[in-house]
CSV table of C-alpha atoms and ligand atoms in Angstrom, one decimal:
chain,number,residue,atom,x,y,z
A,1,MET,CA,-19.6,-3.9,34.1
A,2,SER,CA,-21.9,-5.6,31.5
A,3,ASP,CA,-20.7,-7.7,28.6
A,4,ASN,CA,-21.1,-4.6,26.1
A,5,GLN,CA,-19.9,-2.0,28.2
A,6,ALA,CA,-16.5,-0.8,29.5
A,7,SER,CA,-16.1,1.7,32.5
A,8,LEU,CA,-13.3,4.0,33.1
A,9,ILE,CA,-12.6,5.9,36.2
A,10,ALA,CA,-11.2,9.4,35.6
A,11,GLY,CA,-11.2,12.6,37.5
A,12,GLY,CA,-13.1,10.8,40.5
A,13,LYS,CA,-16.0,9.9,38.2
A,14,THR,CA,-16.9,6.5,36.4
A,15,ILE,CA,-17.8,6.7,33.1
A,16,ASP,CA,-19.6,3.9,31.2
A,17,MET,CA,-18.8,3.3,27.4
A,18,PRO,CA,-20.2,1.2,25.1
A,19,VAL,CA,-18.3,-1.9,23.6
A,20,ASN,CA,-19.1,-2.6,20.0
A,21,SER,CA,-18.3,-5.8,18.5
A,22,GLY,CA,-17.5,-6.6,14.8
A,23,THR,CA,-18.1,-9.8,12.7
A,24,ILE,CA,-14.5,-11.3,14.1
A,25,GLY,CA,-11.5,-9.3,15.6
A,26,PRO,CA,-11.3,-7.2,18.9
A,27,ASP,CA,-14.0,-5.2,20.4
A,28,VAL,CA,-13.8,-1.5,20.3
A,29,ILE,CA,-14.5,0.6,23.3
A,30,ASP,CA,-16.8,3.6,21.9
A,31,ILE,CA,-15.1,6.6,23.5
A,32,ARG,CA,-16.9,9.5,21.2
A,33,LYS,CA,-18.4,10.7,24.4
A,34,LEU,CA,-15.4,10.9,26.5
A,35,TYR,CA,-14.6,14.3,26.0
A,36,ALA,CA,-17.8,15.7,26.7
A,37,GLN,CA,-18.4,13.9,29.8
A,38,THR,CA,-14.7,14.2,31.4
A,39,GLY,CA,-12.9,17.1,29.2
A,40,MET,CA,-10.2,14.6,28.6
A,41,PHE,CA,-8.9,13.0,25.5
A,42,THR,CA,-7.4,9.5,24.9
A,43,TYR,CA,-3.7,9.5,23.7
A,44,ASP,CA,-2.6,7.1,21.3
A,45,PRO,CA,0.3,8.4,18.8
A,46,GLY,CA,0.8,6.0,16.2
A,47,PHE,CA,-2.6,4.6,16.8
A,48,THR,CA,-1.6,1.5,18.1
A,49,SER,CA,-5.0,0.7,20.3
A,50,THR,CA,-7.2,3.0,17.8
A,51,ALA,CA,-9.7,1.8,15.4
A,52,SER,CA,-10.2,4.7,13.2
A,53,CYS,CA,-13.5,3.5,11.5
A,54,ASP,CA,-16.0,0.7,10.6
A,55,SER,CA,-15.1,-1.2,7.5
A,56,ALA,CA,-16.4,-4.6,5.8
A,57,ILE,CA,-13.4,-4.6,3.3
A,58,THR,CA,-10.3,-6.4,4.8
A,59,TYR,CA,-9.5,-8.2,8.1
A,60,ILE,CA,-6.2,-9.1,9.5
A,61,ASP,CA,-5.2,-11.2,12.4
A,62,GLY,CA,-1.6,-10.2,13.1
A,63,ASP,CA,-1.1,-13.1,15.7
A,64,GLU,CA,-2.3,-15.8,13.4
A,65,GLY,CA,-0.9,-14.3,10.1
A,66,VAL,CA,-4.7,-14.0,8.7
A,67,LEU,CA,-5.6,-11.7,5.9
A,68,LEU,CA,-9.0,-11.8,4.5
A,69,HIS,CA,-10.5,-9.6,1.7
A,70,ARG,CA,-14.2,-9.6,2.0
A,71,GLY,CA,-13.9,-12.8,4.1
A,72,TYR,CA,-11.8,-14.5,1.3
A,73,PRO,CA,-8.3,-15.6,2.5
A,74,ILE,CA,-5.4,-13.9,0.5
A,75,GLY,CA,-3.6,-17.1,-0.1
A,76,GLN,CA,-6.9,-18.7,-2.1
A,77,LEU,CA,-7.4,-15.3,-3.9
A,78,ALA,CA,-3.4,-15.2,-4.8
A,79,GLU,CA,-3.8,-18.8,-6.0
A,80,HIS,CA,-7.2,-18.9,-7.9
A,81,SER,CA,-8.1,-15.4,-8.7
A,82,SER,CA,-6.9,-12.5,-10.5
A,83,PHE,CA,-6.1,-8.7,-9.8
A,84,MET,CA,-9.2,-7.6,-11.8
A,85,GLU,CA,-11.4,-9.9,-9.8
A,86,VAL,CA,-10.0,-9.1,-6.6
A,87,SER,CA,-10.5,-5.4,-7.6
A,88,TYR,CA,-14.4,-6.2,-8.2
A,89,LEU,CA,-14.5,-7.9,-5.0
A,90,LEU,CA,-12.9,-5.0,-3.0
A,91,LEU,CA,-15.2,-2.5,-4.8
A,92,ASN,CA,-18.5,-4.6,-4.8
A,93,SER,CA,-18.2,-6.6,-1.8
A,94,GLU,CA,-18.9,-10.1,-3.8
A,95,LEU,CA,-17.1,-12.0,-6.1
A,96,PRO,CA,-18.3,-11.4,-9.7
A,97,SER,CA,-20.1,-13.7,-12.1
A,98,GLU,CA,-18.5,-14.4,-15.3
A,99,GLN,CA,-20.6,-11.9,-17.1
A,100,GLU,CA,-19.9,-9.2,-14.2
A,101,LEU,CA,-16.2,-9.8,-14.4
A,102,ALA,CA,-16.3,-9.5,-18.3
A,103,ASP,CA,-18.0,-6.2,-18.0
A,104,PHE,CA,-15.9,-4.7,-15.3
A,105,SER,CA,-12.8,-5.8,-17.0
A,106,ARG,CA,-14.3,-4.0,-20.2
A,107,THR,CA,-14.8,-0.9,-18.0
A,108,ILE,CA,-11.4,-0.7,-16.7
A,109,THR,CA,-9.8,-1.5,-20.0
A,110,ARG,CA,-11.6,1.5,-21.7
A,111,HIS,CA,-10.4,3.7,-19.2
A,112,THR,CA,-6.7,3.2,-19.9
A,113,MET,CA,-5.9,5.9,-22.1
A,114,LEU,CA,-4.5,9.3,-20.5
A,115,HIS,CA,-5.5,12.7,-21.6
A,116,GLU,CA,-3.0,13.5,-24.3
A,117,GLN,CA,-2.2,16.5,-22.6
A,118,LEU,CA,-0.9,14.8,-19.6
A,119,ALA,CA,2.1,13.5,-21.4
A,120,THR,CA,3.4,17.1,-21.3
A,121,PHE,CA,3.6,16.9,-17.5
A,122,TYR,CA,6.4,14.3,-17.5
A,123,ARG,CA,8.5,16.4,-19.8
A,124,GLY,CA,8.6,18.9,-16.7
A,125,PHE,CA,10.4,16.4,-14.5
A,126,ARG,CA,14.0,15.7,-14.7
A,127,ARG,CA,14.9,12.5,-16.2
A,128,ASP,CA,16.6,11.2,-13.2
A,129,ALA,CA,13.6,12.3,-11.0
A,130,HIS,CA,12.4,9.3,-8.5
A,131,PRO,CA,9.0,7.8,-10.2
A,132,MET,CA,7.3,8.2,-7.3
A,133,ALA,CA,7.9,11.9,-7.3
A,134,ILE,CA,6.5,11.5,-10.9
A,135,MET,CA,3.5,9.7,-9.3
A,136,CYS,CA,2.5,12.2,-6.9
A,137,GLY,CA,2.5,14.9,-9.3
A,138,VAL,CA,0.7,13.4,-12.3
A,139,VAL,CA,-1.9,11.5,-10.1
A,140,GLY,CA,-2.6,14.9,-8.3
A,141,ALA,CA,-2.9,16.5,-11.5
A,142,LEU,CA,-5.6,14.0,-12.9
A,143,SER,CA,-8.3,16.2,-11.1
A,144,ALA,CA,-7.5,18.9,-13.7
A,145,PHE,CA,-8.4,16.8,-16.4
A,146,TYR,CA,-11.4,14.7,-15.2
A,147,HIS,CA,-13.4,17.3,-13.2
A,148,ASP,CA,-16.5,15.6,-14.8
A,149,SER,CA,-16.1,12.9,-12.2
A,150,THR,CA,-15.3,14.8,-8.8
A,151,ASP,CA,-18.8,15.4,-7.4
A,152,ILE,CA,-18.1,13.2,-4.5
A,153,ALA,CA,-21.8,13.4,-3.3
A,154,ASP,CA,-22.7,11.6,-6.6
A,155,PRO,CA,-22.3,7.9,-6.4
A,156,VAL,CA,-21.9,7.7,-10.4
A,157,HIS,CA,-18.9,10.2,-10.3
A,158,ARG,CA,-17.2,8.3,-7.5
A,159,LYS,CA,-17.7,5.0,-9.6
A,160,ILE,CA,-16.3,6.7,-12.5
A,161,SER,CA,-13.3,8.3,-10.9
A,162,SER,CA,-12.8,4.8,-9.1
A,163,HIS,CA,-12.5,3.1,-12.8
A,164,ARG,CA,-10.4,5.9,-14.0
A,165,LEU,CA,-8.1,5.7,-11.2
A,166,ILE,CA,-7.7,1.9,-11.4
A,167,ALA,CA,-7.2,1.8,-15.1
A,168,LYS,CA,-5.1,4.8,-15.7
A,169,MET,CA,-2.6,3.9,-12.8
A,170,PRO,CA,-0.8,1.5,-15.1
A,171,THR,CA,-0.6,3.8,-17.9
A,172,ILE,CA,0.8,6.7,-15.8
A,173,ALA,CA,3.1,4.3,-13.8
A,174,ALA,CA,4.6,2.9,-17.0
A,175,MET,CA,4.9,6.4,-18.4
A,176,ALA,CA,7.2,7.4,-15.5
A,177,TYR,CA,9.3,4.4,-16.2
A,178,LYS,CA,9.7,5.3,-19.8
A,179,TYR,CA,10.3,9.1,-19.3
A,180,SER,CA,13.4,7.9,-16.9
A,181,VAL,CA,14.9,5.8,-19.7
A,182,GLY,CA,14.2,7.9,-22.2
A,183,GLN,CA,12.1,5.8,-24.3
A,184,PRO,CA,9.0,6.7,-26.0
A,185,PHE,CA,5.6,6.2,-24.3
A,186,VAL,CA,3.7,3.2,-25.3
A,187,TYR,CA,-0.2,3.5,-25.5
A,188,PRO,CA,-2.5,1.1,-24.0
A,189,ASP,CA,-3.3,-2.1,-26.1
A,190,ASN,CA,-6.8,-3.1,-25.3
A,191,LYS,CA,-6.5,-6.7,-26.5
A,192,LEU,CA,-4.1,-7.4,-23.6
A,193,SER,CA,-5.1,-8.1,-19.8
A,194,TYR,CA,-4.7,-5.3,-17.3
A,195,THR,CA,-1.2,-6.8,-16.1
A,196,GLY,CA,-0.1,-7.4,-19.7
A,197,ASN,CA,-1.0,-4.1,-20.9
A,198,PHE,CA,0.9,-2.7,-18.2
A,199,LEU,CA,4.1,-5.1,-18.9
A,200,LYS,CA,4.0,-3.9,-22.6
A,201,MET,CA,3.4,-0.3,-21.7
A,202,THR,CA,6.6,-0.8,-19.7
A,203,PHE,CA,8.9,-3.0,-21.6
A,204,GLY,CA,7.5,-2.7,-25.0
A,205,VAL,CA,9.0,-0.4,-27.6
A,206,PRO,CA,7.2,0.9,-30.9
A,207,ALA,CA,10.0,-0.7,-32.9
A,208,GLU,CA,9.3,-4.3,-32.0
A,209,GLU,CA,6.4,-6.5,-31.2
A,210,TYR,CA,5.8,-7.1,-27.4
A,211,GLU,CA,5.3,-10.7,-26.4
A,212,VAL,CA,3.7,-11.0,-22.9
A,213,VAL,CA,5.5,-13.9,-21.1
A,214,PRO,CA,2.7,-15.8,-19.5
A,215,ALA,CA,4.3,-16.9,-16.3
A,216,VAL,CA,5.7,-13.1,-15.8
A,217,GLU,CA,2.1,-11.8,-16.6
A,218,LYS,CA,0.8,-14.3,-13.7
A,219,ALA,CA,3.5,-13.6,-11.2
A,220,MET,CA,3.0,-9.7,-11.8
A,221,ASP,CA,-0.8,-10.1,-11.5
A,222,ARG,CA,-0.3,-12.2,-8.2
A,223,ILE,CA,2.0,-9.2,-7.0
A,224,PHE,CA,-0.8,-6.7,-7.6
A,225,THR,CA,-3.3,-9.2,-5.9
A,226,LEU,CA,-1.0,-9.3,-2.9
A,227,HIS,CA,-0.9,-5.6,-2.7
A,228,ALA,CA,-4.3,-4.8,-3.2
A,229,ASP,CA,-5.7,-3.8,0.1
A,230,HIS,CA,-4.3,-4.1,3.6
A,231,GLU,CA,-6.9,-2.5,6.1
A,232,GLN,CA,-6.2,0.9,7.8
A,233,ASN,CA,-2.5,1.0,7.1
A,234,ALA,CA,-0.5,4.4,6.7
A,235,SER,CA,-1.5,5.4,3.2
A,236,THR,CA,-5.0,4.0,3.5
A,237,SER,CA,-5.6,6.1,6.4
A,238,THR,CA,-4.0,9.1,4.8
A,239,VAL,CA,-6.4,8.4,2.0
A,240,ARG,CA,-9.5,8.5,4.2
A,241,LEU,CA,-8.3,11.4,6.2
A,242,ALA,CA,-7.8,13.5,3.1
A,243,GLY,CA,-11.2,12.3,1.6
A,244,SER,CA,-12.8,13.1,5.0
A,245,SER,CA,-12.6,16.8,4.1
A,246,GLY,CA,-14.4,16.1,0.9
A,247,ALA,CA,-11.2,16.5,-1.2
A,248,ASN,CA,-11.6,15.0,-4.5
A,249,PRO,CA,-10.8,11.2,-5.3
A,250,PHE,CA,-7.6,12.1,-7.4
A,251,ALA,CA,-6.0,14.5,-5.0
A,252,CYS,CA,-6.7,11.6,-2.1
A,253,ILE,CA,-4.9,9.1,-3.9
A,254,ALA,CA,-2.0,11.5,-4.7
A,255,ALA,CA,-1.8,12.2,-1.0
A,256,GLY,CA,-1.9,8.0,-0.4
A,257,ILE,CA,1.1,7.6,-2.8
A,258,ALA,CA,3.1,10.4,-0.9
A,259,CYS,CA,2.6,8.2,2.2
A,260,LEU,CA,3.3,5.0,0.8
A,261,TRP,CA,6.6,6.3,-0.6
A,262,GLY,CA,8.2,6.3,3.1
A,263,PRO,CA,10.7,3.5,3.6
A,264,ALA,CA,8.7,2.4,6.6
A,265,HIS,CA,5.8,1.6,4.5
A,266,GLY,CA,5.7,0.9,0.8
A,267,GLY,CA,9.1,2.2,0.1
A,268,ALA,CA,10.5,-0.8,2.1
A,269,ASN,CA,10.6,-3.1,-1.0
A,270,GLU,CA,13.1,-0.7,-2.7
A,271,ALA,CA,15.0,-0.6,0.6
A,272,ALA,CA,14.9,-4.4,1.3
A,273,LEU,CA,16.4,-4.9,-2.2
A,274,ASN,CA,19.0,-2.2,-1.7
A,275,MET,CA,20.0,-3.8,1.8
A,276,LEU,CA,20.3,-7.4,0.3
A,277,LYS,CA,22.8,-5.9,-2.5
A,278,GLU,CA,24.4,-4.2,0.2
A,279,ILE,CA,24.8,-7.3,2.3
A,280,GLY,CA,25.9,-9.4,-1.0
A,281,THR,CA,26.9,-12.8,0.1
A,282,PRO,CA,25.4,-15.0,3.0
A,283,ASP,CA,28.9,-14.5,5.1
A,284,LYS,CA,28.2,-10.8,5.8
A,285,ILE,CA,24.9,-11.6,7.0
A,286,GLN,CA,25.6,-11.8,10.6
A,287,HIS,CA,27.3,-8.6,10.6
A,288,TYR,CA,23.9,-6.8,9.4
A,289,ILE,CA,22.0,-8.8,12.0
A,290,ASP,CA,24.2,-7.5,14.9
A,291,ARG,CA,23.6,-3.9,13.3
A,292,ALA,CA,19.8,-4.4,13.4
A,293,LYS,CA,20.0,-5.5,17.0
A,294,ASP,CA,22.3,-2.7,17.9
A,295,LYS,CA,20.1,0.3,19.9
A,296,ASN,CA,22.9,2.7,18.8
A,297,ASP,CA,22.4,1.9,15.1
A,298,PRO,CA,19.7,3.3,13.0
A,299,PHE,CA,20.0,0.2,10.6
A,300,ARG,CA,17.0,-2.1,10.6
A,301,LEU,CA,16.3,-5.3,8.5
A,302,MET,CA,14.2,-3.8,5.7
A,303,GLY,CA,11.3,-6.2,4.8
A,304,PHE,CA,11.1,-7.4,8.4
A,305,GLY,CA,8.9,-6.5,11.0
A,306,HIS,CA,5.1,-5.2,10.8
A,307,ARG,CA,2.8,-3.2,13.1
A,308,VAL,CA,0.1,-5.5,12.9
A,309,TYR,CA,1.5,-8.9,12.0
A,310,LYS,CA,3.5,-11.0,14.7
A,311,ASN,CA,3.7,-13.9,12.7
A,312,TYR,CA,4.7,-14.6,9.3
A,313,ASP,CA,3.1,-12.2,7.0
A,314,PRO,CA,0.8,-14.4,4.6
A,315,ARG,CA,1.9,-12.4,1.7
A,316,ALA,CA,5.4,-13.1,2.3
A,317,THR,CA,4.7,-16.9,2.0
A,318,VAL,CA,3.1,-16.6,-1.7
A,319,MET,CA,5.7,-14.2,-2.7
A,320,GLN,CA,8.4,-16.7,-1.7
A,321,THR,CA,6.9,-19.4,-4.0
A,322,THR,CA,6.2,-16.7,-6.8
A,323,VAL,CA,10.3,-16.1,-6.7
A,324,ARG,CA,10.6,-19.8,-7.6
A,325,GLU,CA,8.2,-19.7,-10.3
A,326,VAL,CA,9.5,-16.7,-11.9
A,327,PHE,CA,13.0,-17.9,-11.9
A,328,ALA,CA,11.9,-21.2,-13.4
A,329,ALA,CA,10.0,-19.4,-16.2
A,330,LEU,CA,12.8,-16.9,-17.0
A,331,ASN,CA,15.4,-19.5,-16.4
A,332,VAL,CA,17.5,-17.1,-14.2
A,333,GLN,CA,19.1,-17.2,-10.7
A,334,ASP,CA,19.7,-14.5,-8.6
A,335,PRO,CA,22.2,-15.2,-5.6
A,336,LEU,CA,20.5,-12.4,-3.6
A,337,PHE,CA,17.5,-14.8,-3.3
A,338,GLU,CA,20.0,-17.3,-1.2
A,339,THR,CA,21.1,-14.3,0.6
A,340,ALA,CA,17.5,-13.6,1.5
A,341,LEU,CA,16.5,-17.2,2.5
A,342,ARG,CA,19.7,-17.3,4.7
A,343,LEU,CA,19.1,-14.0,6.3
A,344,GLU,CA,15.6,-15.0,7.1
A,345,GLU,CA,16.7,-18.3,8.5
A,346,ILE,CA,19.3,-16.6,10.7
A,347,ALA,CA,16.9,-13.7,11.6
A,348,LEU,CA,14.4,-16.2,12.6
A,349,SER,CA,16.5,-18.4,15.0
A,350,ASP,CA,17.9,-15.3,16.7
A,351,PRO,CA,16.1,-14.6,19.8
A,352,TYR,CA,16.1,-10.7,19.5
A,353,PHE,CA,13.7,-11.2,16.3
A,354,ALA,CA,11.6,-14.3,18.0
A,355,GLU,CA,11.0,-12.1,21.3
A,356,LYS,CA,9.8,-9.0,19.2
A,357,LYS,CA,8.0,-11.2,16.8
A,358,LEU,CA,9.7,-9.9,13.6
A,359,PHE,CA,8.9,-11.8,10.4
A,360,PRO,CA,9.4,-11.4,7.0
A,361,ASN,CA,6.7,-9.0,5.4
A,362,VAL,CA,5.5,-8.7,1.9
A,363,ASP,CA,8.2,-6.6,0.9
A,364,PHE,CA,10.9,-8.9,1.8
A,365,TYR,CA,10.9,-11.1,-1.5
A,366,SER,CA,9.0,-8.8,-3.8
A,367,GLY,CA,11.9,-7.0,-4.8
A,368,ILE,CA,13.6,-10.1,-5.9
A,369,ILE,CA,10.8,-10.9,-8.3
A,370,LEU,CA,10.4,-7.4,-9.7
A,371,SER,CA,14.2,-7.4,-10.2
A,372,ALA,CA,14.1,-10.5,-12.3
A,373,ILE,CA,11.3,-9.4,-14.2
A,374,GLY,CA,13.6,-6.2,-15.1
A,375,PHE,CA,12.1,-3.4,-12.9
A,376,PRO,CA,14.8,-1.0,-11.5
A,377,THR,CA,14.3,-0.7,-7.8
A,378,THR,CA,12.9,2.8,-8.0
A,379,MET,CA,10.0,1.1,-9.7
A,380,PHE,CA,9.2,-1.4,-6.9
A,381,THR,CA,7.1,1.4,-4.9
A,382,VAL,CA,5.3,2.6,-7.8
A,383,LEU,CA,4.2,-1.0,-8.5
A,384,PHE,CA,3.0,-1.1,-4.9
A,385,ALA,CA,0.8,2.3,-5.5
A,386,LEU,CA,-0.5,0.9,-8.8
A,387,ALA,CA,-1.8,-2.3,-6.9
A,388,ARG,CA,-3.0,-0.4,-3.7
A,389,THR,CA,-5.2,2.0,-5.7
A,390,VAL,CA,-8.0,-0.2,-5.6
A,391,GLY,CA,-7.8,-0.8,-1.8
A,392,TRP,CA,-7.7,2.9,-1.5
A,393,VAL,CA,-10.7,3.8,-3.7
A,394,ALA,CA,-12.6,1.0,-2.1
A,395,GLN,CA,-11.8,2.4,1.3
A,396,TRP,CA,-12.4,5.9,0.4
A,397,ASN,CA,-15.8,4.8,-1.5
A,398,GLU,CA,-16.7,3.1,1.8
A,399,MET,CA,-16.1,6.2,3.9
A,400,ILE,CA,-17.9,8.7,1.7
A,401,SER,CA,-21.0,6.3,1.4
A,402,ASP,CA,-21.5,6.3,5.2
A,403,PRO,CA,-24.0,8.9,6.1
A,404,GLY,CA,-22.3,9.5,9.5
A,405,GLN,CA,-19.2,10.3,7.8
A,406,LYS,CA,-17.3,13.3,9.7
A,407,ILE,CA,-14.1,15.0,9.0
A,408,GLY,CA,-11.0,13.4,10.6
A,409,ARG,CA,-9.5,15.7,13.0
A,410,PRO,CA,-7.5,14.3,15.9
A,411,ARG,CA,-6.7,16.2,18.9
A,412,GLN,CA,-3.3,16.5,21.0
A,413,LEU,CA,-1.6,16.6,24.2
A,414,TYR,CA,-0.1,20.4,24.1
A,415,THR,CA,3.5,20.5,25.6
A,416,GLY,CA,4.2,24.0,23.9
A,417,PRO,CA,4.7,27.3,26.1
A,418,THR,CA,1.5,28.7,27.7
A,419,SER,CA,0.0,31.9,26.9
A,420,ARG,CA,2.5,34.9,26.9
A,421,ASP,CA,2.7,38.5,25.4
A,422,TYR,CA,4.5,39.2,22.2
A,423,VAL,CA,7.7,40.7,22.6
A,424,PRO,CA,8.9,43.5,19.8
A,425,ILE,CA,11.9,42.5,18.1
A,426,GLU,CA,14.2,45.2,19.5
A,427,SER,CA,13.5,44.2,23.2
A,428,ARG,CA,14.4,40.2,22.6
B,1,ACO,N1,14.7,-4.4,12.4
B,1,ACO,C1,15.2,-4.3,13.4
B,1,ACO,N2,14.7,-4.3,14.7
B,1,ACO,C2,13.2,-4.0,14.5
B,1,ACO,C3,12.7,-4.1,13.2
B,1,ACO,C4,13.7,-4.3,12.1
B,1,ACO,N3,13.0,-4.5,10.8
B,1,ACO,N4,11.5,-3.4,13.1
B,1,ACO,C5,11.1,-3.4,14.5
B,1,ACO,N5,12.1,-3.6,15.3
B,1,ACO,C6,12.3,-3.4,16.7
B,1,ACO,C7,12.4,-2.1,17.2
B,1,ACO,O1,13.4,-1.5,17.2
B,1,ACO,C8,11.7,-2.1,18.3
B,1,ACO,O2,12.5,-2.6,19.3
B,1,ACO,P1,12.4,-2.0,20.8
B,1,ACO,O3,10.9,-2.3,21.3
B,1,ACO,O4,13.5,-2.5,21.7
B,1,ACO,O5,12.4,-0.4,20.8
B,1,ACO,C9,10.4,-3.2,18.0
B,1,ACO,O6,11.1,-4.1,17.1
B,1,ACO,C10,9.2,-2.9,17.8
B,1,ACO,O7,9.5,-1.7,16.6
B,1,ACO,P2,8.5,-0.4,16.4
B,1,ACO,O8,9.3,0.4,15.3
B,1,ACO,O9,8.2,0.1,17.6
B,1,ACO,O10,7.2,-1.2,15.6
B,1,ACO,P3,6.2,-0.6,14.7
B,1,ACO,O11,5.2,-1.5,14.8
B,1,ACO,O12,6.1,0.9,15.1
B,1,ACO,O13,6.9,-0.4,13.4
B,1,ACO,C11,7.7,-1.2,11.1
B,1,ACO,C12,6.6,-1.5,12.1
B,1,ACO,C13,7.7,0.3,10.8
B,1,ACO,C14,7.2,-2.0,9.7
B,1,ACO,C15,9.1,-1.8,11.6
B,1,ACO,O14,9.0,-3.4,11.9
B,1,ACO,C16,10.2,-1.2,10.5
B,1,ACO,O15,10.6,-0.4,10.5
B,1,ACO,N6,10.2,-2.5,9.6
B,1,ACO,C17,11.1,-2.2,8.5
B,1,ACO,C18,10.5,-1.3,7.4
B,1,ACO,C19,9.6,-2.4,6.7
B,1,ACO,O16,9.7,-3.5,6.3
B,1,ACO,N7,8.6,-1.9,6.6
B,1,ACO,C20,7.4,-2.3,5.6
B,1,ACO,C21,6.0,-2.6,6.5
B,1,ACO,S1,5.1,-3.6,5.4
B,1,ACO,C22,4.2,-2.5,4.4
B,1,ACO,O17,4.1,-1.4,4.8
B,1,ACO,C23,4.1,-3.1,3.3
């Protein structure tokens, strides 16, 4: 076997396949001709060993706990950058100059308003609807309002729809919250930053001036930065798969939102805080650890474990620091933080979690911060969707810009009945 080739012996034949290398990370065996050569498929449910695409956006080394966006470590971006700058970086490959950042921020700001008729959509939902249900519906509906930017073959259309999605997501998310609490919608205020504007639309009321608390704005912006992209996760792969058929970007992002909602993915931040509330005090932790280890109990420690990270999720480290900053700025304490810290300590010293390499993920601490800021748990995944929109859009653009792009169409190992004749109903 040469350095850039792998061989497979199948059906008595030896098949040589090219091995492709990226800039860092595992090489990939290119199996695209395998079916033509052997009549066999590969089998990898859950894609544990499958690279579904080439991408130059985000890199994760799960064993080392490394996350890079366009090469920049997430810790550095969280400390020194901003969500707008990281959004520019994800979309355009390079960090912006001052002028480029100012222009980009202005463009996004000018797209924050929603078509007024979209407000009537909200009124069709029950007041107690989960805001993620509203997000799926309203984001999907955007294509009915902005069809002047849905020609995906046109790079200008793609750019406009990308900007629209990033800009309108905070407005849509804040309106979902306002609707659930029965308060009037608050229009965007273009004097504010992306994040400050979102806070005002969420927590402001027309009857009073809303003051953005700088520490909260900074923490929220950092949370957005930490969630901006994460390589080929379930929701991003959903966006890519939906987009591979040529569907419009608004429909693709709605599909991503639907996937993100699940508790094994973005829904884990809501589930993690609910779990901490259920545990309550540190003396109950051991009982829940025992349940998480019990194979006959479906309970899992939410906010723990990750398909790719087999080490501490670098985003969880930043999150833990941010909890302390927000508590200090707002002068609040939450006993659940102590419970979370103790839970982490007990879990990490337990052989079950050590052997399976289960560490806190980004969702373990985020709920505590969001709750301190004033968000109800049902909004947590909405905030994740808001921030991840830029990642979805960047990945979707990367895929559509690739001239070799094909519709995503996996195959299967069929285990159903073989061919049989239809039996009339009276004879069954
Ligand atoms: N608590 C207890 N045991 C766990 C946990 C957990 N949180 N996570 C994994 N395990 C165990 C599994 O039972 C399994 O044990 P086994 O090998 O004895 O069967 C083993 O660890 C491997 O778990 P899998 O589910 O096979 O791993 P997978 O990579 O498919 O799943 C996932 C990763 C879904 C994130 C999982 O760890 C989990 O359910 N975590 C809780 C939910 C969560 O926090 N999700 C957020 C992920 S981050 C994000 O999307 C932003």
